[in-house]
Short mmCIF file of C-alpha atoms in Angstrom, two decimals:
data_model
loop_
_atom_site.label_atom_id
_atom_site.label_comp_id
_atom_site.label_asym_id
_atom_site.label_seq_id
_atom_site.Cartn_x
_atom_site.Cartn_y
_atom_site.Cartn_z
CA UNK A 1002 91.17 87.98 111.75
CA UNK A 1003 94.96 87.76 110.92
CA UNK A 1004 96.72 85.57 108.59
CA UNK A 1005 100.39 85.13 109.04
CA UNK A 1006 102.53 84.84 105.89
CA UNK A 1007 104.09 80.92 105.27
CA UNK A 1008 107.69 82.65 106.87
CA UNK A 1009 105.85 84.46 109.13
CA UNK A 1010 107.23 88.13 108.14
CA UNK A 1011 103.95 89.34 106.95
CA UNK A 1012 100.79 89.74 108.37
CA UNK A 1013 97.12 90.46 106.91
CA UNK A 1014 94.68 92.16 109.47
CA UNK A 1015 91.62 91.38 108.03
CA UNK A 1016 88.76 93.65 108.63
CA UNK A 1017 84.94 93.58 107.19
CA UNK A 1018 85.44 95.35 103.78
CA UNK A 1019 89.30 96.37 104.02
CA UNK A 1020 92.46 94.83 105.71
CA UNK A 1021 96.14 96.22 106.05
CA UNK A 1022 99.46 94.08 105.11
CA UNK A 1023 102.36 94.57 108.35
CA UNK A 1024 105.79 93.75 107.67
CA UNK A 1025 106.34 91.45 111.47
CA UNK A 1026 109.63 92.34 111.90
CA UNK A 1027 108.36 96.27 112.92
CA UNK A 1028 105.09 95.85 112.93
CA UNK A 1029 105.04 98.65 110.63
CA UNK A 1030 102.00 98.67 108.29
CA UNK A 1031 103.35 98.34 104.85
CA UNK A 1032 99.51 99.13 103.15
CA UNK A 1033 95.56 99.65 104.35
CA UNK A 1034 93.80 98.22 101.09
CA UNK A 1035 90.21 98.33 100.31
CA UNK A 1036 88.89 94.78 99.51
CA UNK A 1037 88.18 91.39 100.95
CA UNK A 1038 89.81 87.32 101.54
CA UNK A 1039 93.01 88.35 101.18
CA UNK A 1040 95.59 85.29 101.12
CA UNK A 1041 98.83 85.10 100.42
CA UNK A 1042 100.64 83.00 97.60
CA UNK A 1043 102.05 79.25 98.41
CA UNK A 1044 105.87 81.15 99.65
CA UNK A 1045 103.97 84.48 100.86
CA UNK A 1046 104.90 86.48 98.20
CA UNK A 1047 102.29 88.05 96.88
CA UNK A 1048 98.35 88.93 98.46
CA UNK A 1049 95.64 88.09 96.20
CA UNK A 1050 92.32 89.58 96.92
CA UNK A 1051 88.66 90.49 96.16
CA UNK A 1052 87.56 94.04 95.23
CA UNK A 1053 84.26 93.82 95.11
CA UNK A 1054 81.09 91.58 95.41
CA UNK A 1055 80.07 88.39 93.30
CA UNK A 1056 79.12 90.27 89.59
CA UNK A 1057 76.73 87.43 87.90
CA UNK A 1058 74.88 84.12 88.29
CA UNK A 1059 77.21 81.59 86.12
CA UNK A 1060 80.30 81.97 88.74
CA UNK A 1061 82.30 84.99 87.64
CA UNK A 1062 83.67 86.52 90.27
CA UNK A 1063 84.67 89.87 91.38
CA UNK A 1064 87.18 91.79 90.30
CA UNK A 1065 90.24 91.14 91.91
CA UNK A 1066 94.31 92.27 92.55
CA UNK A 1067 97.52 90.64 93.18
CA UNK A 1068 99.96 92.66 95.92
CA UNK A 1069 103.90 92.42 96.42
CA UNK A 1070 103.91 91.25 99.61
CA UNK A 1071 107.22 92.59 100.05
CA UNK A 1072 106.72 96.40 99.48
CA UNK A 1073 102.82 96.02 99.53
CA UNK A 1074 102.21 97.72 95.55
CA UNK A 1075 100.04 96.30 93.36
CA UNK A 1076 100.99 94.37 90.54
CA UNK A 1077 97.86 93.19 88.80
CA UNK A 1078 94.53 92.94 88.35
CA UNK A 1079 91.86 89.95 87.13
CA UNK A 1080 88.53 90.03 85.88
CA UNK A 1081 86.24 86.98 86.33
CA UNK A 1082 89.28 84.88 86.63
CA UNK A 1083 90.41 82.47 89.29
CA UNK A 1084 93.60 83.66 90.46
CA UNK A 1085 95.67 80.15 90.91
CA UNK A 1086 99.37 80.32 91.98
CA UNK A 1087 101.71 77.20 89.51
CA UNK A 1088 104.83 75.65 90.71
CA UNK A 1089 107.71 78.24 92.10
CA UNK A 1090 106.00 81.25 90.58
CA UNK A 1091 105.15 82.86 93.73
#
């Protein structure tokens, strides 16, 4: 599956347990990340996504990261918590 970013110059190809973040303008693959539902932020700013399975019964969920969409590094990392984006901070 692909998901284009909201200004279209990002993509996520999304594959079974992995998907890669392309910079449209090349097509040039900025990263190839292990991990699943990737989405981008409200402006496409930053990839959030799951790095592993669901952990318990009472609805934690995986671990997961947050990506610079723009470069493709990582800049964070939850545990068991909802990632949620708040007015114009992505």
């Amino acid at each position: 599956r692909t998901i284009a970013s909201p200004d279209g110059t990002r993509l996520i190809r999304e594959y079974e347990n992995h998907f890669q973040l392309v910079e449209t303008g090349r097509m040039s693959v900025l990263g190839d990340y292990t991990g699943t539902a990737p989405r981008f932020s409200v402006t496409g700013r930053f990839v959030t996504f799951q790095l592993g399975e669901w952990i318990d019964d009472n609805g934690g969920n995986a671990p997961s990261n947050i990506l610079d969409a723009i470069d493709g590094r990582p800049t964070g990392n939850a545990v068991n918590v909802p990632a949620a984006w708040a007015h114009d901070d992505s």
